[in-house]
Short mmCIF file of C-alpha atoms in Angstrom, two decimals:
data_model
loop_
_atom_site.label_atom_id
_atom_site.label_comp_id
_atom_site.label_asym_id
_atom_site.label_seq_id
_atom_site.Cartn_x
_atom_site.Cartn_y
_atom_site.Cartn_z
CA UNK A 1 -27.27 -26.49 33.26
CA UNK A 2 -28.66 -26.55 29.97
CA UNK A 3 -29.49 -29.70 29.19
CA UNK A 4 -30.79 -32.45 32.21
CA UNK A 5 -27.76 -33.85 32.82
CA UNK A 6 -25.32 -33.10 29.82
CA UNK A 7 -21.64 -34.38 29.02
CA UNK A 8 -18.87 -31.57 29.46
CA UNK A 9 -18.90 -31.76 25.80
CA UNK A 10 -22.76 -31.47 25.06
CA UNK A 11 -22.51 -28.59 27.61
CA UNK A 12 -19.62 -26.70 25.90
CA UNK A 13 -21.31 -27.49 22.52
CA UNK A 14 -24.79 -26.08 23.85
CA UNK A 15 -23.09 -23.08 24.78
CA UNK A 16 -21.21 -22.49 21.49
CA UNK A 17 -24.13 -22.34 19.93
CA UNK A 18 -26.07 -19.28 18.69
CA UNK A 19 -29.88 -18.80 19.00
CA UNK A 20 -30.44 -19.02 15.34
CA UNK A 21 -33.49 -18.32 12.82
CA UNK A 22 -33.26 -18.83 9.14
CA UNK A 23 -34.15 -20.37 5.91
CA UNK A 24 -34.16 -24.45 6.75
CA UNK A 25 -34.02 -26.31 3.59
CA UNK A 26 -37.02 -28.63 4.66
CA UNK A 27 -38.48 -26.86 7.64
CA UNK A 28 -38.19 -23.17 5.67
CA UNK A 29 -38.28 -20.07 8.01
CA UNK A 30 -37.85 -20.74 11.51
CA UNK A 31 -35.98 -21.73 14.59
CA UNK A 32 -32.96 -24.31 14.33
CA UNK A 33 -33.14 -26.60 16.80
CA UNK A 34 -29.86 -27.72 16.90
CA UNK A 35 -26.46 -27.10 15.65
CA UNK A 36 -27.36 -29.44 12.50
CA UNK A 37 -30.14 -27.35 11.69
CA UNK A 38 -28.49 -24.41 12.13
CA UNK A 39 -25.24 -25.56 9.91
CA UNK A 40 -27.70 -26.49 7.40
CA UNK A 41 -29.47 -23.02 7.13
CA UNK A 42 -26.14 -22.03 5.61
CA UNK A 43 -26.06 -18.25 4.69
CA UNK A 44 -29.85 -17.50 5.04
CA UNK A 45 -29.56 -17.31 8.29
CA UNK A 46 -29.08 -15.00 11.77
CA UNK A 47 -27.99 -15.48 15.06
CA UNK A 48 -30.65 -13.81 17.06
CA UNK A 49 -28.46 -13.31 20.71
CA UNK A 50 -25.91 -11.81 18.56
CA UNK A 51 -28.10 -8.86 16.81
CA UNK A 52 -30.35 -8.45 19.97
CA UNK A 53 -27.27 -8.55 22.35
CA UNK A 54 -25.16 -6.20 19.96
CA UNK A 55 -28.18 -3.71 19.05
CA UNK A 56 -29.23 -3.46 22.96
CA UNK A 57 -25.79 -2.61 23.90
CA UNK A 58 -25.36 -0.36 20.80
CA UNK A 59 -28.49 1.55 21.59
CA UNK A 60 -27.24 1.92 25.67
CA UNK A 61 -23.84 3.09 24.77
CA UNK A 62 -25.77 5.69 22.12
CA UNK A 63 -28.70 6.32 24.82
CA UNK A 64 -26.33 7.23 27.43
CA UNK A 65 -23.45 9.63 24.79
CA UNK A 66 -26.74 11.04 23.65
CA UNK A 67 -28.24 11.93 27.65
CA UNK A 68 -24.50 13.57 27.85
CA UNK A 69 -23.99 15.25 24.64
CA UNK A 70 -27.95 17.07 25.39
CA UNK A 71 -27.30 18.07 28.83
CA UNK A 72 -23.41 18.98 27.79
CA UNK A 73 -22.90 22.41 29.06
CA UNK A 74 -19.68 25.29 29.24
CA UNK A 75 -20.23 25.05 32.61
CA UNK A 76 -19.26 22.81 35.54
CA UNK A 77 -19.50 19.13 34.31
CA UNK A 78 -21.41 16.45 35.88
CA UNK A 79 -20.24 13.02 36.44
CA UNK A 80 -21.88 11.22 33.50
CA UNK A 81 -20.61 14.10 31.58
CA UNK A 82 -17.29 14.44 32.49
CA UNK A 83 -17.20 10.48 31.67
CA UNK A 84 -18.66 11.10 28.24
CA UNK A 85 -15.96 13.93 27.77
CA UNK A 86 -13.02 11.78 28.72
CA UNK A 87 -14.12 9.34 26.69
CA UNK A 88 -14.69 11.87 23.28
CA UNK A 89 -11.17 13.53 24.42
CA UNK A 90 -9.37 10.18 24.44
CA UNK A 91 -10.67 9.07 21.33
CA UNK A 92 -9.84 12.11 19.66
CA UNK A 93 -6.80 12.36 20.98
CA UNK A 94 -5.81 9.07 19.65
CA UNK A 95 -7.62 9.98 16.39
CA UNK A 96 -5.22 13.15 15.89
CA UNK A 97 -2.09 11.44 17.08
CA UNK A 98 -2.51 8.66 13.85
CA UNK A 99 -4.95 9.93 11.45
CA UNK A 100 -3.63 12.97 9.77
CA UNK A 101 -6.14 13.36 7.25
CA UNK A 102 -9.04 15.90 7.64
CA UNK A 103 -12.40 13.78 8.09
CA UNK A 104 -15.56 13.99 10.34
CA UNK A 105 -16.43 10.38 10.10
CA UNK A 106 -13.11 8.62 12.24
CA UNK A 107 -13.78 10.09 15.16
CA UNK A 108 -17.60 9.04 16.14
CA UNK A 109 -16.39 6.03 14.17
CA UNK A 110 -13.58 5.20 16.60
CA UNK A 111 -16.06 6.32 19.72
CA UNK A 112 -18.45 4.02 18.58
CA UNK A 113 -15.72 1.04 17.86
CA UNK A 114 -14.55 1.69 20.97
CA UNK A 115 -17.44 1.71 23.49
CA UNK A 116 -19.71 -1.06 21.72
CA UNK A 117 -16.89 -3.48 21.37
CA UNK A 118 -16.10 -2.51 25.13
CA UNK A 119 -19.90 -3.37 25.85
CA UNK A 120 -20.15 -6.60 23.48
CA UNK A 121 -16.71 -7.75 25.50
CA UNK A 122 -17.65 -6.71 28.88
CA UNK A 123 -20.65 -9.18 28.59
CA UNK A 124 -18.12 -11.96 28.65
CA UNK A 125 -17.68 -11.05 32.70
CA UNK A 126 -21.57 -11.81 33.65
CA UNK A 127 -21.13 -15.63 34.61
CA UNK A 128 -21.76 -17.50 31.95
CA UNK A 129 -25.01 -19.78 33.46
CA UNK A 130 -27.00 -16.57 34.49
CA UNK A 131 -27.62 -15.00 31.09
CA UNK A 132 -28.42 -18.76 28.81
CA UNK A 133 -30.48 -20.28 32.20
CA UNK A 134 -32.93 -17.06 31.94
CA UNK A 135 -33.67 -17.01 28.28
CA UNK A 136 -34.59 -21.15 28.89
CA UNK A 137 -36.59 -20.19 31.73
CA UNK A 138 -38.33 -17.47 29.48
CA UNK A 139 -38.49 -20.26 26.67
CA UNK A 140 -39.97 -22.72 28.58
CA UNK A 141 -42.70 -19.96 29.41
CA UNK A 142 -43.69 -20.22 25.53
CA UNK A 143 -43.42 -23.78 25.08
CA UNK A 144 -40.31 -24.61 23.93
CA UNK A 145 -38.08 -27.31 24.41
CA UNK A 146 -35.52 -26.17 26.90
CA UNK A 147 -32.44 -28.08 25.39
CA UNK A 148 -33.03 -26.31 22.15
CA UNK A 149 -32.54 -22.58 23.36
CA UNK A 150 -29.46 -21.92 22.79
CA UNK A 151 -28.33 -18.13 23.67
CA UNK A 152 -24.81 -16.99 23.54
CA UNK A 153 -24.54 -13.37 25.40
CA UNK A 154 -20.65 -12.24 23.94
CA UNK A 155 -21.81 -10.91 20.80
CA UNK A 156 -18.10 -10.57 19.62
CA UNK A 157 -17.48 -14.10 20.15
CA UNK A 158 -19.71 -14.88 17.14
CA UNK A 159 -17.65 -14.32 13.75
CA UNK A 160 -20.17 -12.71 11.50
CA UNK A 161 -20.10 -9.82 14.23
CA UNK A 162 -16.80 -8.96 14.20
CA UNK A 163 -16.55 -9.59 10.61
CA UNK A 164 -19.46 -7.30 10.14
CA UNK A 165 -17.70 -4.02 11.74
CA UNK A 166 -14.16 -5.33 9.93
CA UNK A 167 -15.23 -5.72 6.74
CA UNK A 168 -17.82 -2.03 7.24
CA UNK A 169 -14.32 -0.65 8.27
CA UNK A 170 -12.47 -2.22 4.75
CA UNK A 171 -15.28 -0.77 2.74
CA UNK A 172 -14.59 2.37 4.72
CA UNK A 173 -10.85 1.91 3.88
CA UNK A 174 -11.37 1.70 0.03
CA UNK A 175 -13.96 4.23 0.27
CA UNK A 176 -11.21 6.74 1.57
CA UNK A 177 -8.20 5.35 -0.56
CA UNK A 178 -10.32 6.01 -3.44
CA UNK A 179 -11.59 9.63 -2.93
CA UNK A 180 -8.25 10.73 -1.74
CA UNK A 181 -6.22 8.95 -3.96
CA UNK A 182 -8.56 8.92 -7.09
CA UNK A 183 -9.14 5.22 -8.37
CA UNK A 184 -5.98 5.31 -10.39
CA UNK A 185 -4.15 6.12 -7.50
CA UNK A 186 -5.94 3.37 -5.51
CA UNK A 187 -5.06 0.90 -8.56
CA UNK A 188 -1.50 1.95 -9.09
CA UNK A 189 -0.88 1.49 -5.55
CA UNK A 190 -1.86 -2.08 -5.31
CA UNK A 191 -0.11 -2.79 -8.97
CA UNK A 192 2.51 -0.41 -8.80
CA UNK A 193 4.21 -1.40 -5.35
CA UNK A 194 6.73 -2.93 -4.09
CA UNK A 195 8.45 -3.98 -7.05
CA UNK A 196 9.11 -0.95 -9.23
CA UNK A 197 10.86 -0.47 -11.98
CA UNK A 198 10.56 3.12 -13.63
CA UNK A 199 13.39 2.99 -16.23
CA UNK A 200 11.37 -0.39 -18.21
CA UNK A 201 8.32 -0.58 -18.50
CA UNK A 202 8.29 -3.89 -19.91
CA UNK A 203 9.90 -4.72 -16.49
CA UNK A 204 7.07 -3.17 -14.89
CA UNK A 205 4.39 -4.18 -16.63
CA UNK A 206 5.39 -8.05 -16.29
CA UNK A 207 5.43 -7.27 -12.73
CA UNK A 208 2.01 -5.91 -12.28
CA UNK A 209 0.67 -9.43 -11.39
CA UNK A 210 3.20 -10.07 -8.96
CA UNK A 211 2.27 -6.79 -6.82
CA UNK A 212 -1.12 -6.73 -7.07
CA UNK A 213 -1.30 -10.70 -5.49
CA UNK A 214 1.08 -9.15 -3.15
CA UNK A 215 -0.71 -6.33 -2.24
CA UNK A 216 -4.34 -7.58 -2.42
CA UNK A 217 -3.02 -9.95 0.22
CA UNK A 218 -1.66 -7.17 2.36
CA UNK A 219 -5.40 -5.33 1.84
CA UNK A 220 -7.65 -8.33 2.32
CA UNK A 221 -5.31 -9.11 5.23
CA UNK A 222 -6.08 -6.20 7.27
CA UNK A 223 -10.34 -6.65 7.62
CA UNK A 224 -9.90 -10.07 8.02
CA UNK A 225 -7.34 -10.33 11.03
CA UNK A 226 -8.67 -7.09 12.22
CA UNK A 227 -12.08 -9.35 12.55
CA UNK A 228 -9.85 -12.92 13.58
CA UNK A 229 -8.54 -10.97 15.96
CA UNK A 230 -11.08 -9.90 18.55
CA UNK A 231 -13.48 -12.65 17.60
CA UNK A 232 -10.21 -15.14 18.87
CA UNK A 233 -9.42 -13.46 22.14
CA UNK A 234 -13.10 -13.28 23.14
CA UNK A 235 -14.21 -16.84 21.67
CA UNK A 236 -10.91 -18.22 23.71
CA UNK A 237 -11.81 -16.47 27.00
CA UNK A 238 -15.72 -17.50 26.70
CA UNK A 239 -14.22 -21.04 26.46
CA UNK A 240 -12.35 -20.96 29.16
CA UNK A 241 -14.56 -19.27 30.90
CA UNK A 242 -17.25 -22.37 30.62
CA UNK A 243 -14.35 -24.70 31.12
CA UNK A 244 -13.93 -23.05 34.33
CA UNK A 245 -17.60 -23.20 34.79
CA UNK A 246 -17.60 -27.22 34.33
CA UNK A 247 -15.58 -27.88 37.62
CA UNK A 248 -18.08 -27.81 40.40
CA UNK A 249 -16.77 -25.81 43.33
CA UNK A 250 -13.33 -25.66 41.89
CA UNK A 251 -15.19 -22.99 40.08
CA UNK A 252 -15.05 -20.38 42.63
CA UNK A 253 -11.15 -19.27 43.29
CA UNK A 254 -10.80 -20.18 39.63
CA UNK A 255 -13.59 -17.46 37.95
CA UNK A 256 -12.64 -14.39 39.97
CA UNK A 257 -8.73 -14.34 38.48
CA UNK A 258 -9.51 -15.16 34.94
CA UNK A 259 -12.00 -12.47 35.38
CA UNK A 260 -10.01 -9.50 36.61
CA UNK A 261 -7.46 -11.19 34.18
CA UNK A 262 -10.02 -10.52 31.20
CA UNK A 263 -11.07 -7.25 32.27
CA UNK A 264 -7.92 -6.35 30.82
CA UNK A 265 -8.41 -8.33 27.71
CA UNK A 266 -12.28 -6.80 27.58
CA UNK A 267 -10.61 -3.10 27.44
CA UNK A 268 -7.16 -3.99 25.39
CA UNK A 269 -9.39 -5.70 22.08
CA UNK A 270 -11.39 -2.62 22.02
CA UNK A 271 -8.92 -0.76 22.34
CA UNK A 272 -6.82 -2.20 19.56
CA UNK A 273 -9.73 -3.05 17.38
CA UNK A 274 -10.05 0.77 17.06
CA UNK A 275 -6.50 1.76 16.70
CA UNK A 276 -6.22 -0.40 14.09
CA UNK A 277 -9.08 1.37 12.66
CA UNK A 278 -7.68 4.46 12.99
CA UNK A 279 -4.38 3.23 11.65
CA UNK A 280 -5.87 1.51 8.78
CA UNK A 281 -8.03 4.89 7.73
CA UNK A 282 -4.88 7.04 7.48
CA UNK A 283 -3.22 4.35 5.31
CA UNK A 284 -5.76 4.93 3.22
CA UNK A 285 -5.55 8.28 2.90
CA UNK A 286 -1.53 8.63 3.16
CA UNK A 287 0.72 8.49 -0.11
CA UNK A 288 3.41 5.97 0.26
CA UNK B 1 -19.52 -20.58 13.21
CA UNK B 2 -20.65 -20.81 10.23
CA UNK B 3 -20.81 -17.08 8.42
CA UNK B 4 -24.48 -16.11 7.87
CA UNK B 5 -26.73 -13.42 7.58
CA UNK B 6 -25.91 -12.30 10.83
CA UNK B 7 -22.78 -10.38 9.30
CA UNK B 8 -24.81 -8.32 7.00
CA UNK B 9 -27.21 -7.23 9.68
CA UNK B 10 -24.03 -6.66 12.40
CA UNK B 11 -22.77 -4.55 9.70
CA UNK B 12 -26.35 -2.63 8.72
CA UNK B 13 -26.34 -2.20 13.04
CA UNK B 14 -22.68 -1.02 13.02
CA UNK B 15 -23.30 1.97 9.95
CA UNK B 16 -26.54 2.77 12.33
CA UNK B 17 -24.54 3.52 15.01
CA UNK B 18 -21.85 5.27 13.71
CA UNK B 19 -24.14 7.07 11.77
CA UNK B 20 -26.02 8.53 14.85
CA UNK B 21 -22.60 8.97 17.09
CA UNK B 22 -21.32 10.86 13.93
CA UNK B 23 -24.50 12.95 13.84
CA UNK B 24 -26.14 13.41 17.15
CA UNK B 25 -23.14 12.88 19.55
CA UNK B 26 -20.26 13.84 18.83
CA UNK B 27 -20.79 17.13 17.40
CA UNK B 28 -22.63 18.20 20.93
CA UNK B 29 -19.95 16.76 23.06
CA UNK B 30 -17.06 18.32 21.27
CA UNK B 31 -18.63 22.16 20.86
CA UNK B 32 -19.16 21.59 24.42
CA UNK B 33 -15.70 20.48 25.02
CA UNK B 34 -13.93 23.60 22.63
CA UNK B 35 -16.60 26.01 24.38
CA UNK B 36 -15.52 25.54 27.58
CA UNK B 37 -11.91 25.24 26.60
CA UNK B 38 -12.69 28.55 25.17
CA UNK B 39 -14.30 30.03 28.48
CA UNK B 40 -11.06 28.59 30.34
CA UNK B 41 -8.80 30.81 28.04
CA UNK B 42 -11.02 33.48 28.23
CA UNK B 43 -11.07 33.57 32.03
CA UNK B 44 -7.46 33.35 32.46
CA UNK B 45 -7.14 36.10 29.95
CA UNK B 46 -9.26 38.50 31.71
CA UNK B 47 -7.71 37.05 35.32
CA UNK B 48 -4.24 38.14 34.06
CA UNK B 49 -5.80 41.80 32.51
CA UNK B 50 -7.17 42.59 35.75
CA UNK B 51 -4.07 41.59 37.53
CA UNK B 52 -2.27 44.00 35.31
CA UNK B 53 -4.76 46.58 35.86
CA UNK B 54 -4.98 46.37 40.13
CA UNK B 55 -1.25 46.36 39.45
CA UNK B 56 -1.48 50.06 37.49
CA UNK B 57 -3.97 51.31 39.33
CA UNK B 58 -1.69 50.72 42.67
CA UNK B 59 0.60 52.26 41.33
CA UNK B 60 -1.01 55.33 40.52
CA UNK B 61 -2.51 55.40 43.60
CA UNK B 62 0.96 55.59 45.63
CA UNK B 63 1.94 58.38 43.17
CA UNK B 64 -0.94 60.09 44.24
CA UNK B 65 -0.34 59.70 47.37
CA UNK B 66 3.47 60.55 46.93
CA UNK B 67 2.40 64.03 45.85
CA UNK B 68 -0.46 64.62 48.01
CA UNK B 69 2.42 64.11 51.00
CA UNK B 70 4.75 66.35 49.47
CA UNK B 71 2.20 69.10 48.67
CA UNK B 72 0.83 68.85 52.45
CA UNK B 73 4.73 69.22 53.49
CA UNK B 74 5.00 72.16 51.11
CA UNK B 75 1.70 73.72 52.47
CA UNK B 76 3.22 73.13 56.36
CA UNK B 77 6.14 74.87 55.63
CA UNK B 78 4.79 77.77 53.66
CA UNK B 79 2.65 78.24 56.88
CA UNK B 80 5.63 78.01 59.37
CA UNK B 81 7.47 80.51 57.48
CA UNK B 82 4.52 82.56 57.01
CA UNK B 83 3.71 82.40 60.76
CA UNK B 84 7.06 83.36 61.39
CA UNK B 85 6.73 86.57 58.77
CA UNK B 86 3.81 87.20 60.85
CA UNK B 87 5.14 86.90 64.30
CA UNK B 88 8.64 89.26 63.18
CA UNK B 89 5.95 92.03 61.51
CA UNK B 90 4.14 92.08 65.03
CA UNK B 91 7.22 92.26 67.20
CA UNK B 92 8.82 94.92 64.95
CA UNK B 93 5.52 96.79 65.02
CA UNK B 94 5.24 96.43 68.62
CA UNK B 95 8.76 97.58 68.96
CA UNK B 96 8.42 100.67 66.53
CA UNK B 97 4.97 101.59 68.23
CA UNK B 98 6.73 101.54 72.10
CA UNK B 99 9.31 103.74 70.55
CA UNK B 100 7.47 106.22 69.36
CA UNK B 101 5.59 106.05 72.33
CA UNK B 102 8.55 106.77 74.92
CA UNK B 103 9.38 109.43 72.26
CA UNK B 104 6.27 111.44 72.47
CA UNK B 105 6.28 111.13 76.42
CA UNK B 106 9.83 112.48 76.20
CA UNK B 107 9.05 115.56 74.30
CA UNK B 108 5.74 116.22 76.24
CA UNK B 109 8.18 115.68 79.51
CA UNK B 110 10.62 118.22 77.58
CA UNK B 111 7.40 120.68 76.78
CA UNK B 112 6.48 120.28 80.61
CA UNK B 113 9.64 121.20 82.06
CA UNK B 114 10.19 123.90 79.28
CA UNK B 115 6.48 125.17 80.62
CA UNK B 116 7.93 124.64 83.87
CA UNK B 117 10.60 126.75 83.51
CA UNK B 118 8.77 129.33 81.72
CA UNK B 119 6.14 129.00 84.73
CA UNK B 120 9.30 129.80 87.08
CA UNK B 121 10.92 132.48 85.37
CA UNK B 122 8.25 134.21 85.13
CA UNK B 123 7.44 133.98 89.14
CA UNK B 124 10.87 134.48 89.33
CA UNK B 125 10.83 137.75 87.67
CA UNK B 126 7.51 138.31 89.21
CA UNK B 127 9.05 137.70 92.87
CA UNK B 128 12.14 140.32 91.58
CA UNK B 129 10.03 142.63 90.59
CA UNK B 130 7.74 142.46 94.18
CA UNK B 131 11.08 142.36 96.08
CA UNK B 132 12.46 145.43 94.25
CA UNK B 133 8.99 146.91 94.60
CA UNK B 134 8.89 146.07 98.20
CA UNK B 135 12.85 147.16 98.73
CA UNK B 136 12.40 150.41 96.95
CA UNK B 137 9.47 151.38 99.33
CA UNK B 138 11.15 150.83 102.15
CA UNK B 139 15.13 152.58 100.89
CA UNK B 140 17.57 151.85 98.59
CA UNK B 141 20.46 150.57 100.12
CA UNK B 142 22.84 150.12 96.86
CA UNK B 143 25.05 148.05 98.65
CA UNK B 144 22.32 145.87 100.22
CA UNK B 145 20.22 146.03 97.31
CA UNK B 146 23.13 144.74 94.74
CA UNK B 147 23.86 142.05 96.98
CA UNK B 148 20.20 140.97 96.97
CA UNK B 149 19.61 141.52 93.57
CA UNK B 150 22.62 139.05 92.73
CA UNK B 151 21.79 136.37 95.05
CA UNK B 152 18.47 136.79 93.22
CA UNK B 153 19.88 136.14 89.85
CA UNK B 154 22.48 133.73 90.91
CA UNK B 155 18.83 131.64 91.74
CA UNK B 156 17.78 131.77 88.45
#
């Protein structure tokens, strides 16, 4: 347990809370020591189990693609290859069924969607003591106070990650909206849609406002649910996961079901967060 | 949950990554994937070519062997009917040769007997001539003598 002898809430709160380092406003750079100080660091801030977390698994999923995609031969495939080749053949698969456009970017970019998110997620299934109880252990080791490590494994049940990759796919999006459509293509189609009158253009122009609030909406909507949406399924299944954790022996029928239970959940939100990519790039691209 | 820094870095880690995928593994994995897709075709290909060929080389090989069988039949029967030529020539030679062999024997028997007879006429005339000889020393009976002489020639 992470503190002596906490409250259910103290312990849910303690493990809701990222290891953070940032810009204090009295104690300037350096550890918060407790969700206070970390609210207080507002923006100048990171969560340092998110980035290490997300970067390990990052560099394992590109460590072991990479060991493949050297050793990948014409001949007879090996089992860590033929993985890595089902894997590339299912993304692209997916990638040609929805994404009509001609681009070398979606593809890695949906690989690598789909395999770190699977990672990030699939941390969620290590019990949720073993990972937080270590890093104290470690802490302790350098003097610190054990109640204030706080270490939160799921990387993608901290906002700011999944916000990160959403809002690197938007810019993505606009990036590819612009260059195919040209910027006043990009412009006319959030101004020019859905109401549109061609026959008066005093018409039109008066509703210009209208459609671009309408369609900004629709476009801001899409990195920011695309985000809400995996960070909610994972933040909801950590929680329970720790609620499950808080009673005792009850503990032990209880964990195995919600885990095989989120082993579909770990695969589905990767799965989706990278259709939705996909989905998202050929709107871009696609006339309407 | 408060948005911070964090987001910008997530997002510097997330361009890393795709970044690398995009440059050092994908591009492997998929001209490994079309290359062997590639070989696949190719196999089958050259599995179906070489079907066709054992296929056209079978069958020239039981043409071949149609016309060696009928050339060996014609060869047989050129030599039965050649053997049979053969065997005819030698039976009509055979014959032709015993003929002319029972016809020289039948002229030398002719000459023979012809010699014969000449042998005996002349020991005939011979013997007439002693007789007379031998009757005219002793007398000539005409009667006697005619009758002898006759019964002589009535021999002859």
């Amino acid at each position: 347990m992470a503190v002596s002898n906490p409250t259910p809430t103290e312990y849910i709160q303690h493990h809701l809370q990222n290891l953070t380092f940032g810009l204090h406003p009295e104690h300037g750079w350096s550890m918060a020591h407790s969700a206070e100080q970390a609210a207080e660091m507002g923006f100048w801030a990171i969560h340092l189990d998110t980035m290490g977390w997300s970067i390990a698994l990052g560099v394992l999923f590109l460590f072991v693609f990479r060991k493949a995609a050297k050793a990948a031969s014409t001949g007879v495939p090996g089992g860590l290859q033929n993985f890595v080749e089902l894997m590339v053949e299912f993304v692209d698969n997916s990638v040609k069924e929805t994404f009509h456009g001609k681009s070398k970017l979606i593809a890695p970019l949906s690989l690598t969607i789909f395999c770190w998110i699977f990672l990030m997620n699939l941390m969620d299934l290590v019990p949720v003591d073993v990972l937080p109880m270590l890093a104290q252990k470690i802490a302790v080791l350098f003097g610190a106070d054990p109640a204030h490590v706080y270490f939160k494994v799921v990387p993608t049940t901290d906002v700011n990650a999944t916000l990160g990759m959403s809002l690197s796919v938007f810019a993505l999006m606009i990036f590819y909206a612009i260059r195919s459509k040209g910027l006043s293509g990009f412009i006319g189609e959030l101004t020019l849609h859905p109401f549109n009158t061609p026959n008066n253009k005093l018409v039109q122009a008066l509703l210009i406002p209208v459609n671009f609030l309408l369609e900004v909406v629709t476009l801001l909507a899409r990195p920011i649910s695309l985000a809400l949406r995996l960070f909610g399924n994972m933040y909801a299944g950590e929680l329970i996961f720790i609620l499950i954790a808080l009673l005792g022996l009850w503990q032990l029928p209880l964990h195995f079901p919600w885990a095989v239970f989120h082993i579909l959940i770990v695969v589905l939100q990767a799965f989706i967060f990278m259709m939705l990519t996909i989905v998202y790039m050929s709107l871009a691209i696609e006339e309407h | 949950m408060n948005l911070n820094l964090t987001l910008i870095g997530q997002a510097i880690a997330f361009a890393v990554f795709v970044w690398f995928c995009m440059k050092y593994v994908w591009p492997p994995v998929m001209q490994a994937l079309q290359e062997r897709q590639k070989k696949i075709a190719d196999g089958l290909d050259a599995a179906s070519r070489a079907n066709r060929d054992l296929e056209v080389a079978q069958e020239q090989a039981n043409e071949t062997l149609r016309e060696s069988k009928e050339q060996a039949a014609e060869i047989l029967e050129q030599a039965h009917k050649r053997s049979n030529q053969m065997i005819e020539e030698a039976r009509d030679n055979a014959r032709q040769e015993g003929e002319r062999m029972i016809a020289n024997a039948r002229t030398e028997i002719e000459q023979e007997v012809n010699r014969a007879k000449e042998e005996l006429r002349a020991q005939v005339s011979r013997l007439a001539i002693e007789g007379a000889e031998r009757i005219l020393e002793s007398s000539i009976d005409e009667a006697k003598h005619r009758e002898l002489v006759d019964k002589l020639a009535a021999e002859l």
